[in-house]
CSV table of C-alpha atoms in Angstrom, one decimal:
chain,number,residue,atom,x,y,z
G,1,MET,CA,0.0,0.0,0.0
G,2,VAL,CA,1.4,3.4,-1.0
G,3,GLY,CA,1.8,5.9,1.9
G,4,ASN,CA,1.3,9.5,2.3
G,5,ARG,CA,4.0,12.2,1.7
G,6,SER,CA,4.5,12.9,5.4
G,7,TRP,CA,5.5,9.3,5.9
G,8,PHE,CA,7.9,9.4,2.9
G,9,GLY,CA,9.4,12.8,3.6
G,10,GLY,CA,10.0,12.0,7.3
G,11,LEU,CA,12.1,9.0,6.4
G,12,PHE,CA,14.7,11.1,4.7
G,13,ASN,CA,15.2,13.1,7.9
G,14,ARG,CA,15.2,10.1,10.2
G,15,THR,CA,17.6,8.0,8.2
G,16,GLY,CA,19.8,10.9,7.4
G,17,ASN,CA,21.1,11.6,10.9
G,18,LYS,CA,24.8,11.5,10.9
G,19,ARG,CA,26.3,8.9,13.3
G,20,GLN,CA,29.0,10.0,15.7
G,21,GLY,CA,31.5,7.2,15.4
G,22,SER,CA,34.2,6.9,18.1
G,23,GLY,CA,36.6,5.2,15.7
G,24,GLU,CA,37.0,7.9,13.0
G,25,ARG,CA,39.9,7.2,10.6
G,26,THR,CA,41.5,9.0,7.8
G,27,LEU,CA,42.2,7.7,4.3
G,28,ASP,CA,44.8,8.7,1.8
G,29,LEU,CA,43.1,8.4,-1.6
G,30,THR,CA,44.9,7.2,-4.7
G,31,PRO,CA,44.4,9.2,-7.9
G,32,LEU,CA,42.0,6.5,-9.2
G,33,GLN,CA,40.0,6.5,-6.0
G,34,GLU,CA,39.7,10.3,-6.0
G,35,GLN,CA,38.6,10.2,-9.6
G,36,ARG,CA,35.9,7.5,-9.0
G,37,LEU,CA,34.7,9.2,-5.8
G,38,GLN,CA,34.3,12.6,-7.6
G,39,LYS,CA,32.5,10.9,-10.5
G,40,LEU,CA,30.1,9.3,-8.1
G,41,LYS,CA,29.5,12.6,-6.3
G,42,ASP,CA,28.8,14.2,-9.6
G,43,ARG,CA,26.2,11.5,-10.3
G,44,LEU,CA,24.6,12.2,-6.9
G,45,SER,CA,24.3,15.9,-7.6
G,46,VAL,CA,21.9,15.4,-10.6
G,47,PRO,CA,18.3,16.1,-9.7
G,48,PHE,CA,15.5,14.3,-11.5
G,49,ASP,CA,14.1,16.5,-14.2
G,50,GLU,CA,10.8,15.4,-15.7
G,51,THR,CA,11.4,17.7,-18.7
G,52,ARG,CA,14.7,16.0,-19.8
G,53,PRO,CA,14.1,13.3,-22.5
G,54,ASP,CA,16.8,11.0,-21.1
G,55,HIS,CA,15.1,11.1,-17.7
G,56,GLN,CA,11.7,10.4,-19.2
G,57,GLU,CA,13.2,7.5,-21.1
G,58,ALA,CA,14.7,6.1,-17.9
G,59,LEU,CA,11.3,6.3,-16.2
G,60,LYS,CA,9.7,4.5,-19.1
G,61,ALA,CA,12.4,1.8,-19.0
G,62,LEU,CA,11.6,1.2,-15.4
G,63,TRP,CA,8.0,0.7,-16.2
G,64,HIS,CA,8.9,-1.7,-19.1
G,65,ALA,CA,11.2,-3.7,-16.7
G,66,SER,CA,8.3,-3.9,-14.2
G,67,PHE,CA,5.4,-4.7,-16.6
G,68,PRO,CA,6.8,-5.6,-20.0
G,69,GLU,CA,3.4,-6.8,-21.3
G,70,THR,CA,1.5,-3.7,-20.2
G,71,GLU,CA,1.5,-0.4,-22.1
G,72,LEU,CA,2.2,2.7,-20.1
G,73,THR,CA,-0.5,5.3,-20.8
G,74,GLY,CA,1.6,8.3,-19.9
G,75,LEU,CA,4.4,9.8,-17.7
G,76,VAL,CA,1.6,11.0,-15.4
G,77,SER,CA,-0.7,8.0,-14.8
G,78,GLU,CA,-2.4,6.1,-12.0
G,79,GLN,CA,-0.4,3.1,-13.3
G,80,TRP,CA,2.7,4.3,-11.4
G,81,LYS,CA,1.1,3.3,-8.1
G,82,ASP,CA,1.4,-0.3,-9.2
G,83,ILE,CA,5.2,0.0,-8.9
G,84,GLY,CA,5.0,1.7,-5.5
G,85,TRP,CA,5.1,5.4,-6.3
G,86,GLN,CA,2.9,7.6,-4.1
G,87,GLY,CA,0.8,9.2,-6.8
G,88,PRO,CA,0.3,9.5,-10.6
G,89,ASN,CA,3.5,11.6,-11.1
G,90,PRO,CA,6.6,9.7,-9.9
G,91,SER,CA,8.8,12.7,-10.4
G,92,THR,CA,7.6,14.2,-7.1
G,93,ASP,CA,9.1,11.2,-5.2
G,94,PHE,CA,12.6,11.8,-6.6
G,95,ARG,CA,12.9,15.2,-5.0
G,96,GLY,CA,14.6,13.9,-1.9
G,97,CYS,CA,17.3,12.0,-3.7
G,98,GLY,CA,17.6,12.8,-7.4
G,99,PHE,CA,18.2,10.9,-10.6
G,100,VAL,CA,20.6,8.4,-9.0
G,101,SER,CA,17.7,6.7,-7.2
G,102,LEU,CA,16.1,5.9,-10.6
G,103,GLU,CA,19.4,4.8,-12.0
G,104,ASN,CA,19.7,2.5,-9.0
G,105,LEU,CA,16.3,0.9,-9.6
G,106,LEU,CA,17.1,0.4,-13.3
G,107,PHE,CA,20.5,-1.2,-12.4
G,108,LEU,CA,18.7,-3.6,-10.1
G,109,ALA,CA,16.2,-4.4,-12.8
G,110,ARG,CA,18.8,-5.0,-15.6
G,111,THR,CA,21.6,-6.6,-13.6
G,112,TYR,CA,19.6,-8.7,-11.1
G,113,PRO,CA,16.2,-9.1,-12.8
G,114,ALA,CA,15.2,-12.1,-10.6
G,115,SER,CA,15.8,-10.0,-7.5
G,116,PHE,CA,14.0,-7.1,-9.0
G,117,GLN,CA,10.8,-9.1,-9.7
G,118,ARG,CA,11.0,-10.8,-6.4
G,119,LEU,CA,11.2,-7.5,-4.5
G,120,LEU,CA,8.6,-5.7,-6.7
G,121,PHE,CA,6.0,-8.4,-6.4
G,122,LYS,CA,6.9,-9.5,-2.8
G,123,GLN,CA,7.3,-13.1,-4.0
G,124,GLU,CA,9.0,-14.6,-0.9
G,125,GLY,CA,8.2,-14.9,2.7
G,126,VAL,CA,5.1,-14.3,4.8
G,127,ARG,CA,4.1,-10.8,3.7
G,128,ALA,CA,2.4,-8.1,5.8
G,129,THR,CA,-1.2,-6.9,5.0
G,130,TRP,CA,0.3,-3.4,4.7
G,131,GLU,CA,3.5,-3.8,2.7
G,132,TYR,CA,6.1,-1.2,2.0
G,133,PRO,CA,5.8,0.6,-1.4
G,134,PHE,CA,8.5,-0.8,-3.6
G,135,ALA,CA,9.6,2.3,-5.6
G,136,VAL,CA,9.5,4.7,-2.7
G,137,ALA,CA,11.4,2.2,-0.5
G,138,GLY,CA,14.0,2.1,-3.3
G,139,VAL,CA,14.5,5.9,-3.2
G,140,ASN,CA,14.9,5.7,0.6
G,141,VAL,CA,17.5,2.9,0.2
G,142,SER,CA,19.5,5.2,-2.1
G,143,PHE,CA,19.3,8.1,0.3
G,144,MET,CA,20.3,5.9,3.3
G,145,LEU,CA,23.5,4.8,1.4
G,146,ILE,CA,24.4,8.3,0.4
G,147,GLN,CA,24.2,9.4,4.1
G,148,MET,CA,26.0,6.3,5.4
G,149,LEU,CA,28.9,6.6,3.0
G,150,GLU,CA,29.3,10.3,3.7
G,151,LEU,CA,28.5,11.2,0.1
G,152,ASN,CA,25.8,13.8,0.8
G,153,SER,CA,26.0,17.2,-0.8
G,154,GLY,CA,26.4,18.9,2.5
G,155,GLN,CA,29.9,17.5,2.7
G,156,LYS,CA,32.8,19.5,1.2
G,157,GLU,CA,33.8,18.3,-2.2
G,158,THR,CA,37.3,17.6,-0.9
G,159,ALA,CA,36.1,15.9,2.3
G,160,LYS,CA,37.5,12.4,2.8
G,161,PRO,CA,35.4,9.7,4.4
G,162,LYS,CA,36.1,9.2,8.1
G,163,SER,CA,34.0,6.2,9.2
G,164,LEU,CA,35.3,2.7,8.5
G,165,PRO,CA,32.3,1.6,6.3
G,166,ALA,CA,32.8,4.7,4.2
G,167,ILE,CA,36.5,4.3,3.9
G,168,ASN,CA,36.2,0.6,3.0
G,169,PHE,CA,33.6,1.6,0.3
G,170,VAL,CA,36.0,4.1,-1.3
G,171,LYS,CA,38.7,1.3,-1.4
G,172,VAL,CA,36.4,-0.8,-3.6
G,173,LEU,CA,35.6,2.1,-6.0
G,174,THR,CA,38.0,0.6,-8.5
G,175,ASP,CA,34.8,-1.0,-9.6
G,176,GLU,CA,32.7,1.8,-11.1
G,177,GLU,CA,29.5,-0.2,-10.4
G,178,ALA,CA,30.3,-0.6,-6.7
G,179,PHE,CA,27.6,1.9,-5.5
G,180,ASP,CA,24.9,0.4,-7.7
G,181,VAL,CA,25.8,-3.2,-6.6
G,182,LEU,CA,25.8,-2.1,-3.0
G,183,TYR,CA,22.3,-0.6,-3.6
G,184,CYS,CA,21.1,-3.9,-4.8
G,185,ILE,CA,22.6,-5.7,-1.8
G,186,ALA,CA,21.0,-3.1,0.6
G,187,PHE,CA,17.6,-3.5,-1.0
G,188,GLU,CA,17.7,-7.3,-0.6
G,189,MET,CA,19.0,-6.8,2.9
G,190,MET,CA,16.2,-4.4,3.8
G,191,ASP,CA,13.6,-6.9,2.5
G,192,ALA,CA,15.2,-9.7,4.5
G,193,GLN,CA,15.0,-7.5,7.6
G,194,TRP,CA,11.4,-6.7,6.9
G,195,LEU,CA,10.5,-10.3,6.9
G,196,ALA,CA,12.7,-11.2,9.9
G,197,MET,CA,11.0,-8.4,11.9
G,198,ARG,CA,7.6,-9.3,10.6
G,199,ALA,CA,7.2,-5.6,9.9
G,200,SER,CA,4.3,-3.7,8.7
G,201,TYR,CA,3.9,-0.4,6.8
G,202,MET,CA,4.6,2.1,9.6
G,203,GLN,CA,7.7,0.2,10.8
G,204,PHE,CA,9.6,0.9,7.7
G,205,LYS,CA,12.0,3.4,9.3
G,206,GLU,CA,12.9,0.8,12.0
G,207,VAL,CA,13.6,-1.7,9.2
G,208,LEU,CA,15.7,0.7,7.3
G,209,GLU,CA,17.7,1.6,10.4
G,210,ALA,CA,18.3,-2.1,11.1
G,211,THR,CA,19.4,-2.5,7.5
G,212,ARG,CA,21.9,0.3,7.9
G,213,ILE,CA,23.4,-1.1,11.1
G,214,GLN,CA,23.9,-4.5,9.4
G,215,LEU,CA,25.3,-3.0,6.3
G,216,GLU,CA,27.8,-0.9,8.3
G,217,ARG,CA,28.9,-4.1,10.1
G,218,GLU,CA,29.6,-5.8,6.8
G,219,LEU,CA,31.4,-2.8,5.3
G,220,SER,CA,33.6,-2.8,8.4
G,221,LEU,CA,35.0,-6.3,7.7
G,222,GLU,CA,38.7,-6.8,7.1
G,223,ASP,CA,39.9,-8.0,3.7
G,224,LEU,CA,37.1,-6.3,1.7
G,225,HIS,CA,38.6,-6.0,-1.8
G,226,ARG,CA,35.4,-5.7,-3.8
G,227,ILE,CA,31.7,-5.1,-3.1
G,228,GLN,CA,30.9,-8.7,-4.0
G,229,ASP,CA,32.9,-9.8,-0.9
G,230,LEU,CA,30.1,-8.6,1.4
G,231,PRO,CA,28.3,-11.7,2.9
G,232,ALA,CA,24.9,-10.2,2.0
G,233,TYR,CA,25.9,-10.3,-1.7
G,234,ASN,CA,24.6,-13.9,-1.7
G,235,LEU,CA,21.1,-12.5,-1.3
G,236,LEU,CA,21.0,-11.3,-4.9
G,237,TYR,CA,19.4,-13.3,-7.7
G,238,LYS,CA,20.2,-12.9,-11.4
């Protein structure tokens, strides 16, 4: 069931609180890491623009990945609620995170289509009567990752990550798809938490917080050389 905008908007504030870690570290970035980190930050700074043809096409591609046999009647349509947007115009739900959240959803659909379908249609586990809305949840997962990895726009462009999870993430940025793969892992992890907690609609923020804690744990592991080394990577289905 799709929620109201106060529920959605509140999640950004709640999940965006910066953690005060006692074990802050510093990292000397290699030129490649600096380049990849800046490229990722540039991606994150792009707002969703419903007037841009490439953004419109990306939105249509998401619909086609979700319902390949059903024609979309328009970019503003009640059909979007079937994916889990809050209203007939999904562009309003991107305001808190930007175009990257749509890119993340498309990456999940194209790279791990079995996971995408399983999450979209809630195909596994004992589901709640009031389920989380898929697309809106996906935007919140993107936002949670940006905050957790210290990539938010409030940070100085030259700021280096200080927490161990953020540092370890930058170390694996030799893979340009690291952020997108981590997003897919986080979405699967969130759904697993949802089922384990037997959560319902209004408990989504608690589920997202539990997901963040688990993800921070895994990103703090030693000998993390690539994002696929995370234990939760095994949750993904191609």
